[in-house]
XYZ file of C-alpha atoms in Angstrom:
413
model
C -0.112 -0.295 -0.005
C 1.685 3.167 -1.367
C -0.018 5.415 1.192
C 1.170 5.928 5.176
C -1.173 4.191 7.440
C -1.668 6.630 9.770
C -4.040 8.365 6.949
C -6.233 5.351 7.050
C -6.230 5.545 11.010
C -6.917 9.102 11.440
C -10.176 8.029 8.323
C -11.815 5.581 11.003
C -11.492 8.147 14.070
C -13.282 10.333 11.681
C -16.115 7.781 11.079
C -16.554 6.560 14.697
C -20.265 8.817 14.349
C -21.148 6.062 10.932
C -19.576 3.453 12.864
C -21.645 4.178 15.922
C -24.888 4.651 14.418
C -24.469 1.727 11.658
C -23.980 -0.735 14.600
C -26.735 -0.259 16.357
C -29.448 0.147 13.175
C -27.091 -3.907 12.707
C -28.201 -4.226 16.956
C -31.987 -3.416 15.932
C -32.853 -5.474 13.459
C -33.808 -9.758 15.461
C -31.678 -11.453 12.383
C -32.455 -14.633 14.968
C -31.831 -17.697 13.070
C -32.438 -20.212 11.982
C -35.934 -19.240 10.748
C -33.571 -16.236 9.026
C -37.395 -13.747 8.692
C -36.081 -10.612 8.576
C -32.659 -10.867 6.638
C -34.144 -9.014 4.576
C -34.562 -6.153 6.370
C -31.389 -6.522 7.651
C -29.525 -6.565 3.268
C -31.686 -3.382 2.831
C -30.128 -1.781 5.737
C -26.829 -2.780 4.582
C -27.357 -1.641 1.529
C -28.651 1.425 2.327
C -26.099 2.365 4.404
C -23.011 1.509 1.913
C -25.176 3.125 -1.381
C -24.560 6.007 1.514
C -20.770 6.007 0.910
C -20.958 5.640 -2.755
C -20.490 1.579 -2.687
C -22.929 -0.997 -4.087
C -21.995 -4.069 -2.508
C -22.557 -7.378 -3.806
C -25.909 -8.667 -2.764
C -25.827 -13.459 -3.218
C -29.364 -14.261 -2.981
C -28.448 -18.608 -1.427
C -30.843 -20.873 -3.597
C -33.885 -22.087 -1.201
C -33.070 -25.955 -2.044
C -29.282 -25.256 -0.527
C -30.794 -23.902 2.510
C -33.587 -26.928 2.828
C -30.836 -29.535 2.902
C -28.988 -27.833 5.216
C -32.427 -26.062 7.407
C -34.641 -27.836 6.774
C -38.964 -26.651 4.841
C -39.370 -23.845 7.557
C -36.204 -21.460 7.229
C -35.962 -21.992 3.607
C -38.754 -20.480 3.017
C -37.148 -17.323 4.078
C -34.027 -16.085 1.311
C -30.404 -15.903 2.527
C -28.420 -12.912 1.349
C -24.637 -12.645 1.222
C -23.695 -9.083 0.962
C -19.958 -8.143 -0.434
C -18.707 -5.317 -0.081
C -15.656 -4.359 -1.498
C -12.518 -1.412 -2.625
C -8.540 -1.893 -4.377
C -7.880 -4.535 -7.009
C -5.303 -6.898 -6.975
C -5.011 -10.561 -4.079
C -8.073 -9.895 -1.879
C -7.651 -9.726 1.413
C -11.199 -11.112 2.300
C -12.421 -10.344 6.187
C -15.481 -12.509 7.117
C -18.730 -11.325 9.451
C -21.541 -13.157 10.130
C -24.993 -11.170 10.850
C -27.108 -13.931 11.896
C -27.438 -13.626 15.895
C -29.304 -16.165 18.528
C -32.084 -15.855 20.363
C -32.787 -12.725 22.645
C -33.113 -14.291 25.430
C -34.018 -13.984 28.525
C -32.854 -11.374 31.483
C -31.903 -8.517 30.485
C -31.607 -6.027 32.849
C -30.161 -2.969 30.864
C -32.297 -2.750 27.693
C -34.372 -5.129 25.792
C -32.300 -7.673 23.705
C -32.556 -5.782 19.987
C -33.177 -1.527 21.506
C -29.357 -0.689 22.044
C -28.170 1.070 24.295
C -25.284 2.848 24.228
C -23.703 3.698 27.843
C -20.504 4.914 29.122
C -18.927 3.618 25.593
C -20.056 -0.494 25.670
C -23.123 -1.260 22.768
C -25.094 -3.716 24.390
C -27.383 -5.670 22.637
C -27.896 -9.010 21.857
C -25.324 -8.907 18.507
C -24.031 -6.222 19.875
C -20.163 -9.139 20.095
C -21.254 -11.942 18.491
C -21.072 -9.714 15.697
C -22.602 -6.930 14.374
C -19.436 -5.191 16.232
C -16.786 -7.024 14.293
C -18.921 -6.407 11.237
C -18.693 -2.456 12.016
C -14.585 -3.243 12.509
C -14.231 -4.127 8.734
C -16.498 -1.797 7.412
C -15.141 1.052 8.964
C -12.146 0.101 7.698
C -13.942 -0.642 3.886
C -15.151 3.099 3.859
C -11.420 4.781 5.041
C -9.394 2.896 2.550
C -12.154 3.469 -0.323
C -11.062 7.733 0.428
C -7.445 6.769 -0.663
C -8.483 3.411 -3.275
C -6.262 4.455 -5.911
C -3.128 3.894 -3.668
C -4.386 0.079 -2.638
C -2.460 -2.631 -4.154
C -5.305 -4.785 -2.975
C -8.490 -5.661 -2.629
C -9.902 -5.678 0.311
C -13.554 -7.645 0.557
C -15.952 -7.275 3.385
C -18.485 -9.973 3.042
C -21.449 -10.708 4.909
C -23.013 -13.887 5.807
C -26.222 -15.736 7.767
C -26.263 -18.636 9.296
C -22.969 -19.083 10.782
C -25.020 -19.842 14.510
C -26.485 -23.252 12.678
C -24.084 -24.316 10.762
C -22.612 -22.053 7.915
C -23.762 -24.266 5.593
C -25.924 -21.612 3.853
C -24.101 -19.343 3.963
C -20.358 -19.113 4.613
C -20.041 -22.810 3.354
C -22.177 -22.196 0.538
C -19.616 -18.571 -0.608
C -16.670 -21.089 -0.217
C -17.305 -23.892 -2.045
C -19.029 -21.259 -4.606
C -15.286 -20.182 -5.456
C -17.329 -16.518 -5.639
C -14.409 -14.694 -3.607
C -10.918 -16.296 -3.861
C -8.797 -14.380 -1.107
C -5.277 -14.431 -0.800
C -6.084 -13.750 3.241
C -8.893 -14.716 5.892
C -10.113 -12.547 8.582
C -13.128 -14.391 10.200
C -14.753 -10.961 12.757
C -15.420 -12.778 15.585
C -15.351 -11.839 18.974
C -11.536 -13.197 20.185
C -10.783 -9.873 21.438
C -7.871 -8.478 20.764
C -5.750 -10.569 23.017
C -6.703 -13.417 21.468
C -5.081 -14.056 17.146
C -7.575 -17.744 16.486
C -5.995 -19.377 14.515
C -7.524 -22.313 14.527
C -10.833 -24.526 16.422
C -11.293 -28.663 17.772
C -12.778 -30.168 15.506
C -16.212 -32.266 16.916
C -18.183 -35.935 17.007
C -21.374 -36.146 17.426
C -23.442 -39.896 18.355
C -25.478 -41.600 20.152
C -25.171 -45.197 22.103
C -28.441 -47.714 21.850
C -28.917 -50.371 23.815
C -31.147 -52.602 23.431
C -33.235 -54.824 25.997
C -36.547 -57.239 25.961
C -39.963 -55.133 26.740
C -42.097 -57.005 28.842
C -45.177 -56.191 31.642
C -42.791 -54.842 34.788
C -45.358 -57.256 36.648
C -42.634 -59.733 35.534
C -39.485 -58.305 34.850
C -37.561 -61.067 35.153
C -39.150 -61.532 31.944
C -37.426 -59.257 29.747
C -33.814 -56.940 30.000
C -34.344 -54.066 31.122
C -32.134 -51.861 29.013
C -32.348 -49.019 30.893
C -30.466 -50.833 33.671
C -27.905 -52.184 31.005
C -27.646 -48.839 29.684
C -26.487 -47.635 33.312
C -23.747 -49.518 32.924
C -22.392 -49.445 29.051
C -22.467 -45.432 29.976
C -20.878 -46.303 33.529
C -18.011 -47.917 31.913
C -17.757 -45.111 28.366
C -17.157 -42.799 30.898
C -14.739 -44.592 33.602
C -12.655 -46.744 30.475
C -12.969 -44.407 27.119
C -13.462 -41.113 28.650
C -9.420 -41.271 30.536
C -8.763 -41.807 27.562
C -9.628 -39.382 25.419
C -8.619 -37.295 28.553
C -4.887 -38.046 28.819
C -4.381 -36.730 25.248
C -3.062 -32.656 24.873
C -2.970 -30.401 22.307
C 0.635 -28.491 21.689
C -1.683 -25.756 20.507
C -2.006 -22.959 23.048
C -5.365 -21.811 23.817
C -7.105 -19.609 25.389
C -8.395 -21.863 28.251
C -5.436 -24.516 29.316
C -8.578 -27.136 29.860
C -8.843 -26.485 26.308
C -5.695 -28.074 25.451
C -7.518 -31.807 26.163
C -9.178 -33.829 23.754
C -12.870 -33.594 25.207
C -16.450 -36.042 25.396
C -19.682 -35.673 27.466
C -22.508 -37.988 27.743
C -25.655 -37.384 28.303
C -26.681 -34.155 26.650
C -30.337 -35.825 25.046
C -31.305 -39.635 26.996
C -34.078 -41.066 26.353
C -35.513 -44.962 27.177
C -38.994 -46.484 28.380
C -41.636 -45.688 26.701
C -44.267 -46.369 29.426
C -44.240 -46.266 33.531
C -45.619 -50.152 33.736
C -42.979 -51.747 30.907
C -40.278 -53.462 30.965
C -37.822 -50.224 28.709
C -36.552 -52.134 25.436
C -34.230 -49.257 24.699
C -31.481 -46.791 26.084
C -30.164 -44.038 24.287
C -27.487 -41.493 24.986
C -25.718 -38.861 23.156
C -22.060 -37.901 23.681
C -20.225 -34.913 22.387
C -15.630 -35.705 21.900
C -14.471 -32.263 20.599
C -11.095 -32.934 18.306
C -7.926 -31.699 18.797
C -6.311 -30.371 15.565
C -3.655 -33.115 15.487
C -6.685 -35.616 15.965
C -9.577 -37.115 12.423
C -12.600 -36.541 12.614
C -11.900 -40.680 11.135
C -9.578 -42.034 14.113
C -11.929 -39.951 17.173
C -14.839 -42.340 14.941
C -13.253 -45.749 14.957
C -12.257 -44.818 18.489
C -15.038 -44.658 20.018
C -16.608 -47.384 16.995
C -13.895 -50.090 18.627
C -15.020 -48.943 22.200
C -18.085 -50.171 21.126
C -17.218 -53.213 19.832
C -14.959 -53.875 23.330
C -18.601 -53.946 25.197
C -20.369 -56.204 22.311
C -18.176 -58.096 23.150
C -18.586 -58.422 27.234
C -21.908 -59.244 26.099
C -23.892 -56.499 25.717
C -26.128 -55.078 22.876
C -24.569 -52.191 22.628
C -24.648 -49.945 19.324
C -23.493 -46.114 18.266
C -24.611 -44.280 15.449
C -22.633 -41.215 13.680
C -24.253 -37.981 13.725
C -22.910 -35.593 12.710
C -19.302 -34.214 12.383
C -16.924 -31.616 11.429
C -13.369 -31.660 11.159
C -10.716 -30.023 13.331
C -8.475 -27.317 11.315
C -5.694 -24.630 11.842
C -3.602 -22.101 10.070
C 0.175 -22.745 11.965
C 0.921 -19.748 13.995
C 4.598 -18.790 12.127
C 1.914 -17.625 8.630
C 2.612 -14.609 7.711
C -0.672 -13.576 8.098
C -0.650 -14.667 11.962
C 2.659 -12.872 12.547
C 1.268 -9.639 10.714
C -1.511 -9.456 12.467
C -0.053 -10.206 15.563
C 2.136 -6.987 14.659
C -0.571 -5.293 13.761
C -1.946 -5.671 17.378
C 0.590 -4.748 18.769
C 1.688 -1.393 16.711
C -2.018 0.249 17.362
C -3.486 -1.549 21.091
C -0.107 -1.971 22.635
C -0.133 -5.424 23.213
C 0.668 -8.768 21.646
C -2.136 -10.994 20.957
C -1.526 -15.277 22.117
C -2.211 -17.377 18.864
C -4.076 -19.695 20.365
C -7.344 -21.779 18.560
C -10.854 -22.130 19.779
C -12.251 -24.310 22.194
C -15.549 -23.939 20.145
C -16.567 -24.036 16.776
C -15.744 -20.915 13.735
C -16.583 -20.950 10.467
C -13.246 -20.480 9.698
C -13.298 -24.118 9.345
C -14.312 -23.583 5.607
C -11.747 -21.509 4.718
C -8.468 -23.644 5.832
C -10.381 -26.742 4.345
C -10.529 -25.378 0.967
C -6.646 -24.262 2.017
C -6.842 -20.437 2.296
C -4.693 -19.082 5.317
C -7.430 -18.256 7.790
C -7.759 -17.046 10.781
C -9.845 -15.750 13.895
C -9.778 -11.911 15.307
C -12.559 -9.002 16.393
C -13.751 -7.377 19.030
C -15.605 -8.346 22.586
C -15.331 -11.035 23.952
C -16.956 -14.381 24.097
C -17.643 -14.410 27.388
C -20.239 -11.867 27.141
C -21.650 -13.678 23.624
C -25.048 -15.273 23.916
C -26.037 -14.444 27.223
C -28.077 -11.401 29.084
C -26.654 -7.945 28.572
C -24.809 -8.787 25.432
C -22.149 -5.976 25.052
C -19.462 -5.083 23.091
C -17.255 -1.442 24.015
C -16.779 0.591 20.819
C -13.621 1.356 20.961
C -12.513 -2.075 20.551
C -14.541 -1.849 17.500
C -12.287 1.075 16.476
C -8.722 -0.459 17.702
C -9.430 -3.546 15.249
C -10.790 -1.936 12.580
C -7.029 -0.119 12.725
C -5.909 -3.484 12.828
C -7.323 -4.288 9.585
C -5.509 -1.794 7.388
C -2.497 -2.389 9.352
C -2.289 -5.487 8.938
C -3.341 -5.372 5.087
C -0.311 -2.042 4.901
C 2.001 -4.889 6.296
C 0.758 -8.375 3.664
C 0.412 -6.464 0.945
């Protein structure tokens, strides 16, 4: 970039009022997924706000059949939009932000979920941290760079996508698969805080253990096989024998939370069994949630669980296991130029050098990394306020992150 970055940073400061007004307008639209019945209103808002400053974004409608396959028939009644705005030319520096949010929920004391309020520099409202604050940062950088577009030797691109909170296949997944954008570098503007660059995240294996018995009348239980009683035994064996094996596996990467370095498995999120109080249950099921380290693969994790189940069958239990869903872990190595330059930029703007860590939850960056792109997650806000009552974001963090994006771009191109 032939322009001194200080000019861009000064321009971001001049845009403070625009950014705050746009952020509160975005929060005011309850873009709750999976239904997505207010997505069109959000799309219209963004198109209008950007048109006022001379930017005409590209709007892509996700095919309804894709939405139906991913989310079912009811959400497919409402269009999904991917909104892309960009300036410059040349290799692409791509920012991604999801505009869908979780339901407002109860327990709010400062304001109502979709009536944003600004108090002492904090913007309260559902989606402030997760993640309309990140979208605001990305757009602030976009507007600042637009003023100096003739100096740019790269394309700065912002993609606003739906449905991250429900898996992302009909949002970022569709965008990446379509090949509409082929970026050199990707930053997901999710709220990692300025203290962390998320270079990856764990994978997930969700499954169900099925224990079978034989039904009988409760007055003659000896004529049946109680699947509940057998299921309790099976669950205890999973907990006492398999769980310690799994938790002995430790990642080499850094995590925001020290406990996150371990592989984990959680049993019993959903438990079912029996149909009637006076009938011996013929089936008992319980689920498990296995978080997969970047050093592992979904395939080897599934083999381990399947192998343990087969071991229990050899011990005489009528037990099986089925896979519900899975996603692979992903990681961008901390020595990658994107990670190094982003850390340097944060140090210059904020005065602290963030850690390169693996996120314990799932993120949309998996779609980019699995497609071969360099991608990390870095944005304003902190995970502890996301999805919570009185969700908020410190607006100064929104401004600082916008500046970090600009400085990172200057360092990379």
